[in-house]
């Protein structure tokens, strides 16, 4: 049973790290961004509301995110095994809401992994990122550092790759600004709780894997 949060700027490589962490600990990988994108694809009311903010690189309002996340954490896979949160919390009020929610269940977060990457590196990664369109795969490639063997085709499942709507220069700059203003304060928050583990994001994916693995074992 592990309850882990992964923290870092959008494009810091959190999503890629989550794939092995979730498998390794056998815990569900919960990405609020993925939940919103699924809702947008399905044309739900939540998806329509979330899209307005996401397209502008802004955060979806807390009230739309917090209940959604709490409901997800009530599901049996999370109750029985724990969870890996990716993209949540993103504001201090989300972090506080999560803390109250877990406290009421006599539970708590075991570790917060913070992946530190420079803004310039993040911009480069976002513009080169390609994501597998198969929702059961979601593999992530970087066309300069980690390209698929066949252009625009996923190595793992053969599905087409796509560029996320929000991976363009203007939106990435905006998301980085939003991150520094609203999400970065969480680093100090979790440092004070005493569960923050800082990892320097490396160029080579596997190098970051080793640092994250060591941090989770420490
Ligand atoms: P991500 O895939 O985590 O980069 O999320 C993509 C977008 O979804 C973000 O830029 C936000 O607009 C929205 N989003 C995802 N998670 C949250 C959250 N916890 N709070 C507010 N907005 C979120």
mmCIF file of C-alpha atoms and ligand atoms in Angstrom:
data_model
loop_
_atom_site.group_PDB
_atom_site.id
_atom_site.type_symbol
_atom_site.label_atom_id
_atom_site.label_comp_id
_atom_site.label_asym_id
_atom_site.label_seq_id
_atom_site.Cartn_x
_atom_site.Cartn_y
_atom_site.Cartn_z
ATOM 1 C CA UNK A 1 0.000 0.000 0.000
ATOM 2 C CA UNK A 2 1.530 3.293 -1.109
ATOM 3 C CA UNK A 3 0.009 6.741 -1.435
ATOM 4 C CA UNK A 4 2.253 8.914 -3.559
ATOM 5 C CA UNK A 5 2.011 12.366 -5.109
ATOM 6 C CA UNK A 6 4.207 13.343 -8.000
ATOM 7 C CA UNK A 7 4.855 17.048 -8.302
ATOM 8 C CA UNK A 8 6.588 19.076 -10.988
ATOM 9 C CA UNK A 9 5.975 21.621 -13.711
ATOM 10 C CA UNK A 10 3.849 20.529 -16.659
ATOM 11 C CA UNK A 11 6.307 18.804 -18.976
ATOM 12 C CA UNK A 12 8.774 17.846 -16.255
ATOM 13 C CA UNK A 13 8.336 14.165 -17.125
ATOM 14 C CA UNK A 14 5.947 13.323 -14.281
ATOM 15 C CA UNK A 15 3.604 11.394 -16.552
ATOM 16 C CA UNK A 16 6.378 9.140 -17.870
ATOM 17 C CA UNK A 17 7.705 8.401 -14.386
ATOM 18 C CA UNK A 18 4.179 7.586 -13.227
ATOM 19 C CA UNK A 19 3.904 4.719 -15.666
ATOM 20 C CA UNK A 20 6.622 2.619 -14.018
ATOM 21 C CA UNK A 21 5.861 3.746 -10.446
ATOM 22 C CA UNK A 22 2.215 2.686 -10.776
ATOM 23 C CA UNK A 23 3.246 -0.705 -12.170
ATOM 24 C CA UNK A 24 5.991 -1.228 -9.620
ATOM 25 C CA UNK A 25 3.765 -0.569 -6.598
ATOM 26 C CA UNK A 26 0.639 -1.923 -8.273
ATOM 27 C CA UNK A 27 -1.298 1.255 -7.579
ATOM 28 C CA UNK A 28 -3.693 3.180 -9.839
ATOM 29 C CA UNK A 29 -2.148 6.150 -11.670
ATOM 30 C CA UNK A 30 -4.609 8.997 -11.310
ATOM 31 C CA UNK A 31 -4.037 11.925 -13.612
ATOM 32 C CA UNK A 32 -6.639 14.678 -13.300
ATOM 33 C CA UNK A 33 -5.517 15.984 -16.722
ATOM 34 C CA UNK A 34 -6.305 12.553 -18.236
ATOM 35 C CA UNK A 35 -9.704 12.502 -16.521
ATOM 36 C CA UNK A 36 -10.517 15.906 -18.021
ATOM 37 C CA UNK A 37 -9.279 14.896 -21.481
ATOM 38 C CA UNK A 38 -11.466 11.777 -21.341
ATOM 39 C CA UNK A 39 -14.467 13.926 -20.407
ATOM 40 C CA UNK A 40 -13.714 16.315 -23.263
ATOM 41 C CA UNK A 41 -13.529 13.411 -25.708
ATOM 42 C CA UNK A 42 -16.828 12.032 -24.444
ATOM 43 C CA UNK A 43 -18.423 15.492 -24.621
ATOM 44 C CA UNK A 44 -19.610 15.506 -21.001
ATOM 45 C CA UNK A 45 -20.708 18.710 -19.227
ATOM 46 C CA UNK A 46 -17.568 18.541 -17.056
ATOM 47 C CA UNK A 47 -15.413 18.140 -20.164
ATOM 48 C CA UNK A 48 -16.986 21.206 -21.799
ATOM 49 C CA UNK A 49 -16.347 23.336 -18.715
ATOM 50 C CA UNK A 50 -12.789 22.044 -18.196
ATOM 51 C CA UNK A 51 -11.851 22.592 -21.857
ATOM 52 C CA UNK A 52 -12.417 26.364 -21.594
ATOM 53 C CA UNK A 53 -9.665 26.579 -18.979
ATOM 54 C CA UNK A 54 -7.341 23.928 -20.375
ATOM 55 C CA UNK A 55 -7.213 25.495 -23.832
ATOM 56 C CA UNK A 56 -6.075 28.754 -22.249
ATOM 57 C CA UNK A 57 -3.434 27.028 -20.095
ATOM 58 C CA UNK A 58 -5.318 27.963 -16.928
ATOM 59 C CA UNK A 59 -6.234 25.738 -14.017
ATOM 60 C CA UNK A 60 -9.705 24.261 -13.902
ATOM 61 C CA UNK A 61 -11.418 25.766 -10.805
ATOM 62 C CA UNK A 62 -10.819 23.893 -7.550
ATOM 63 C CA UNK A 63 -14.503 23.079 -7.052
ATOM 64 C CA UNK A 64 -14.570 21.122 -10.315
ATOM 65 C CA UNK A 65 -11.421 19.176 -9.443
ATOM 66 C CA UNK A 66 -11.612 18.405 -5.737
ATOM 67 C CA UNK A 67 -14.901 16.463 -5.697
ATOM 68 C CA UNK A 68 -13.912 14.586 -8.805
ATOM 69 C CA UNK A 69 -10.655 13.499 -7.180
ATOM 70 C CA UNK A 70 -12.287 12.569 -3.871
ATOM 71 C CA UNK A 71 -14.809 10.393 -5.716
ATOM 72 C CA UNK A 72 -11.982 8.663 -7.537
ATOM 73 C CA UNK A 73 -10.138 7.997 -4.265
ATOM 74 C CA UNK A 74 -13.276 6.360 -2.839
ATOM 75 C CA UNK A 75 -13.125 3.653 -5.516
ATOM 76 C CA UNK A 76 -12.040 0.199 -4.319
ATOM 77 C CA UNK A 77 -8.728 0.068 -6.212
ATOM 78 C CA UNK A 78 -7.530 3.181 -4.339
ATOM 79 C CA UNK A 79 -8.973 2.127 -0.999
ATOM 80 C CA UNK A 80 -7.343 -1.308 -1.249
ATOM 81 C CA UNK A 81 -4.014 -0.511 -2.901
ATOM 82 C CA UNK A 82 -3.268 3.204 -2.518
ATOM 83 C CA UNK A 83 -2.704 5.579 -5.414
ATOM 84 C CA UNK A 84 -0.299 7.688 -7.409
ATOM 85 C CA UNK A 85 -1.529 11.248 -7.969
ATOM 86 C CA UNK A 86 -0.277 13.030 -11.075
ATOM 87 C CA UNK A 87 -1.381 16.650 -11.637
ATOM 88 C CA UNK A 88 -3.207 16.850 -8.331
ATOM 89 C CA UNK A 89 -2.938 18.796 -6.067
ATOM 90 C CA UNK A 90 -2.083 21.897 -8.061
ATOM 91 C CA UNK A 91 -3.116 24.577 -5.554
ATOM 92 C CA UNK A 92 -2.743 24.944 -1.802
ATOM 93 C CA UNK A 93 -6.495 24.576 -1.351
ATOM 94 C CA UNK A 94 -6.442 21.289 -3.276
ATOM 95 C CA UNK A 95 -3.586 20.072 -1.050
ATOM 96 C CA UNK A 96 -5.484 21.061 2.086
ATOM 97 C CA UNK A 97 -8.694 19.437 0.836
ATOM 98 C CA UNK A 98 -6.769 16.232 0.149
ATOM 99 C CA UNK A 99 -5.170 16.307 3.568
ATOM 100 C CA UNK A 100 -8.559 16.743 5.336
ATOM 101 C CA UNK A 101 -10.083 14.006 3.213
ATOM 102 C CA UNK A 102 -7.318 11.528 4.082
ATOM 103 C CA UNK A 103 -7.205 12.512 7.743
ATOM 104 C CA UNK A 104 -10.921 11.753 8.051
ATOM 105 C CA UNK A 105 -10.090 8.252 6.809
ATOM 106 C CA UNK A 106 -7.116 7.958 9.162
ATOM 107 C CA UNK A 107 -4.862 7.819 6.166
ATOM 108 C CA UNK A 108 -2.046 9.990 4.804
ATOM 109 C CA UNK A 109 0.331 10.539 1.910
ATOM 110 C CA UNK A 110 3.541 8.484 2.194
ATOM 111 C CA UNK A 111 5.734 10.498 -0.153
ATOM 112 C CA UNK A 112 5.708 13.486 -2.486
ATOM 113 C CA UNK A 113 8.217 13.206 -5.304
ATOM 114 C CA UNK A 114 9.132 16.575 -6.767
ATOM 115 C CA UNK A 115 10.834 16.467 -10.157
ATOM 116 C CA UNK A 116 12.808 19.661 -10.697
ATOM 117 C CA UNK A 117 13.398 20.715 -14.326
ATOM 118 C CA UNK A 118 14.321 24.151 -15.825
ATOM 119 C CA UNK A 119 11.647 26.061 -17.736
ATOM 120 C CA UNK A 120 13.740 26.141 -20.948
ATOM 121 C CA UNK A 121 14.084 22.336 -20.899
ATOM 122 C CA UNK A 122 10.357 22.004 -20.265
ATOM 123 C CA UNK A 123 9.506 24.129 -23.300
ATOM 124 C CA UNK A 124 11.766 21.977 -25.473
ATOM 125 C CA UNK A 125 10.164 18.778 -24.163
ATOM 126 C CA UNK A 126 6.566 19.980 -24.530
ATOM 127 C CA UNK A 127 7.040 21.010 -28.135
ATOM 128 C CA UNK A 128 8.638 17.631 -28.935
ATOM 129 C CA UNK A 129 6.173 15.502 -26.976
ATOM 130 C CA UNK A 130 4.000 12.929 -28.738
ATOM 131 C CA UNK A 131 1.454 10.888 -26.809
ATOM 132 C CA UNK A 132 -0.054 7.525 -27.742
ATOM 133 C CA UNK A 133 -3.738 7.885 -28.679
ATOM 134 C CA UNK A 134 -4.638 4.506 -27.154
ATOM 135 C CA UNK A 135 -6.155 5.327 -23.736
ATOM 136 C CA UNK A 136 -4.957 1.968 -22.357
ATOM 137 C CA UNK A 137 -1.363 2.679 -23.373
ATOM 138 C CA UNK A 138 -0.722 6.431 -23.139
ATOM 139 C CA UNK A 139 3.009 5.957 -23.874
ATOM 140 C CA UNK A 140 4.904 9.224 -24.192
ATOM 141 C CA UNK A 141 7.695 9.974 -26.696
ATOM 142 C CA UNK A 142 10.005 12.894 -27.360
ATOM 143 C CA UNK A 143 10.701 13.197 -31.073
ATOM 144 C CA UNK A 144 14.207 14.528 -30.406
ATOM 145 C CA UNK A 145 15.406 12.526 -27.350
ATOM 146 C CA UNK A 146 13.194 9.431 -27.367
ATOM 147 C CA UNK A 147 11.529 9.050 -30.772
ATOM 148 C CA UNK A 148 9.316 6.091 -31.709
ATOM 149 C CA UNK A 149 10.914 3.592 -34.112
ATOM 150 C CA UNK A 150 8.292 4.381 -36.766
ATOM 151 C CA UNK A 151 7.299 8.032 -37.169
ATOM 152 C CA UNK A 152 4.087 8.869 -35.303
ATOM 153 C CA UNK A 153 3.369 5.225 -34.373
ATOM 154 C CA UNK A 154 3.542 3.886 -30.833
ATOM 155 C CA UNK A 155 6.297 1.242 -30.348
ATOM 156 C CA UNK A 156 4.294 -0.475 -27.628
ATOM 157 C CA UNK A 157 0.838 -0.846 -29.178
ATOM 158 C CA UNK A 158 1.018 0.384 -32.783
ATOM 159 C CA UNK A 159 -1.560 3.165 -32.295
ATOM 160 C CA UNK A 160 -1.066 6.602 -33.832
ATOM 161 C CA UNK A 161 0.670 9.262 -31.728
ATOM 162 C CA UNK A 162 -0.771 12.730 -31.306
ATOM 163 C CA UNK A 163 0.226 16.209 -30.108
ATOM 164 C CA UNK A 164 -1.799 17.297 -27.106
ATOM 165 C CA UNK A 165 -3.860 20.446 -27.808
ATOM 166 C CA UNK A 166 -2.140 22.204 -24.919
ATOM 167 C CA UNK A 167 1.442 21.408 -26.068
ATOM 168 C CA UNK A 168 2.010 24.633 -28.025
ATOM 169 C CA UNK A 169 4.431 27.463 -27.170
ATOM 170 C CA UNK A 170 1.863 30.000 -26.020
ATOM 171 C CA UNK A 171 -0.041 27.570 -23.826
ATOM 172 C CA UNK A 172 3.134 26.030 -22.360
ATOM 173 C CA UNK A 173 4.439 29.507 -21.348
ATOM 174 C CA UNK A 174 1.119 30.252 -19.730
ATOM 175 C CA UNK A 175 1.062 26.889 -17.942
ATOM 176 C CA UNK A 176 4.577 27.489 -16.606
ATOM 177 C CA UNK A 177 3.506 30.896 -15.256
ATOM 178 C CA UNK A 178 0.449 29.318 -13.640
ATOM 179 C CA UNK A 179 2.648 26.550 -12.228
ATOM 180 C CA UNK A 180 5.108 28.998 -10.619
ATOM 181 C CA UNK A 181 2.298 31.072 -9.140
ATOM 182 C CA UNK A 182 -0.131 28.418 -7.949
ATOM 183 C CA UNK A 183 1.570 25.024 -7.724
ATOM 184 C CA UNK A 184 5.143 25.810 -6.681
ATOM 185 C CA UNK A 185 4.025 26.823 -3.145
ATOM 186 C CA UNK A 186 3.172 23.141 -2.635
ATOM 187 C CA UNK A 187 6.886 22.307 -2.568
ATOM 188 C CA UNK A 188 7.294 24.292 0.642
ATOM 189 C CA UNK A 189 3.985 22.966 1.970
ATOM 190 C CA UNK A 190 5.057 19.316 1.653
ATOM 191 C CA UNK A 191 8.603 20.125 2.767
ATOM 192 C CA UNK A 192 7.084 21.389 6.011
ATOM 193 C CA UNK A 193 4.962 18.252 6.320
ATOM 194 C CA UNK A 194 8.287 16.413 6.022
ATOM 195 C CA UNK A 195 7.442 14.104 3.109
ATOM 196 C CA UNK A 196 8.942 15.950 0.117
ATOM 197 C CA UNK A 197 11.624 14.151 -1.868
ATOM 198 C CA UNK A 198 13.310 16.337 -4.466
ATOM 199 C CA UNK A 199 14.734 14.735 -7.581
ATOM 200 C CA UNK A 200 16.639 16.607 -10.305
ATOM 201 C CA UNK A 201 14.983 15.748 -13.636
ATOM 202 C CA UNK A 202 17.612 14.291 -15.983
ATOM 203 C CA UNK A 203 17.809 14.412 -19.765
ATOM 204 C CA UNK A 204 17.858 10.619 -19.981
ATOM 205 C CA UNK A 205 14.590 9.111 -18.776
ATOM 206 C CA UNK A 206 16.236 6.069 -17.153
ATOM 207 C CA UNK A 207 18.545 8.296 -15.071
ATOM 208 C CA UNK A 208 15.531 10.018 -13.557
ATOM 209 C CA UNK A 209 13.954 6.593 -12.936
ATOM 210 C CA UNK A 210 16.959 5.645 -10.797
ATOM 211 C CA UNK A 211 16.787 8.891 -8.805
ATOM 212 C CA UNK A 212 13.044 8.492 -8.212
ATOM 213 C CA UNK A 213 13.518 4.866 -7.202
ATOM 214 C CA UNK A 214 16.195 5.862 -4.681
ATOM 215 C CA UNK A 215 14.006 8.677 -3.337
ATOM 216 C CA UNK A 216 11.042 6.320 -2.848
ATOM 217 C CA UNK A 217 13.262 3.841 -1.002
ATOM 218 C CA UNK A 218 14.786 6.477 1.259
HETATM 219 P P1 LIG B 1 -1.963 17.840 -17.140
HETATM 220 O O1 LIG B 1 -2.272 16.731 -18.060
HETATM 221 O O2 LIG B 1 -1.785 17.385 -15.711
HETATM 222 O O3 LIG B 1 -0.837 18.721 -17.589
HETATM 223 O O4 LIG B 1 -3.272 18.778 -17.097
HETATM 224 C C1 LIG B 1 -3.740 19.456 -18.246
HETATM 225 C C2 LIG B 1 -4.653 20.610 -17.828
HETATM 226 O O5 LIG B 1 -5.782 20.093 -17.085
HETATM 227 C C3 LIG B 1 -4.036 21.648 -16.902
HETATM 228 O O6 LIG B 1 -3.289 22.616 -17.597
HETATM 229 C C4 LIG B 1 -5.259 22.219 -16.212
HETATM 230 O O7 LIG B 1 -5.955 23.112 -17.055
HETATM 231 C C5 LIG B 1 -6.143 20.994 -16.044
HETATM 232 N N1 LIG B 1 -5.901 20.323 -14.737
HETATM 233 C C6 LIG B 1 -5.408 19.074 -14.534
HETATM 234 N N2 LIG B 1 -5.320 18.795 -13.223
HETATM 235 C C7 LIG B 1 -5.760 19.908 -12.570
HETATM 236 C C8 LIG B 1 -5.886 20.262 -11.193
HETATM 237 N N3 LIG B 1 -5.544 19.420 -10.218
HETATM 238 N N4 LIG B 1 -6.383 21.495 -10.913
HETATM 239 C C9 LIG B 1 -6.737 22.352 -11.879
HETATM 240 N N5 LIG B 1 -6.625 22.098 -13.179
HETATM 241 C C10 LIG B 1 -6.141 20.893 -13.547
#
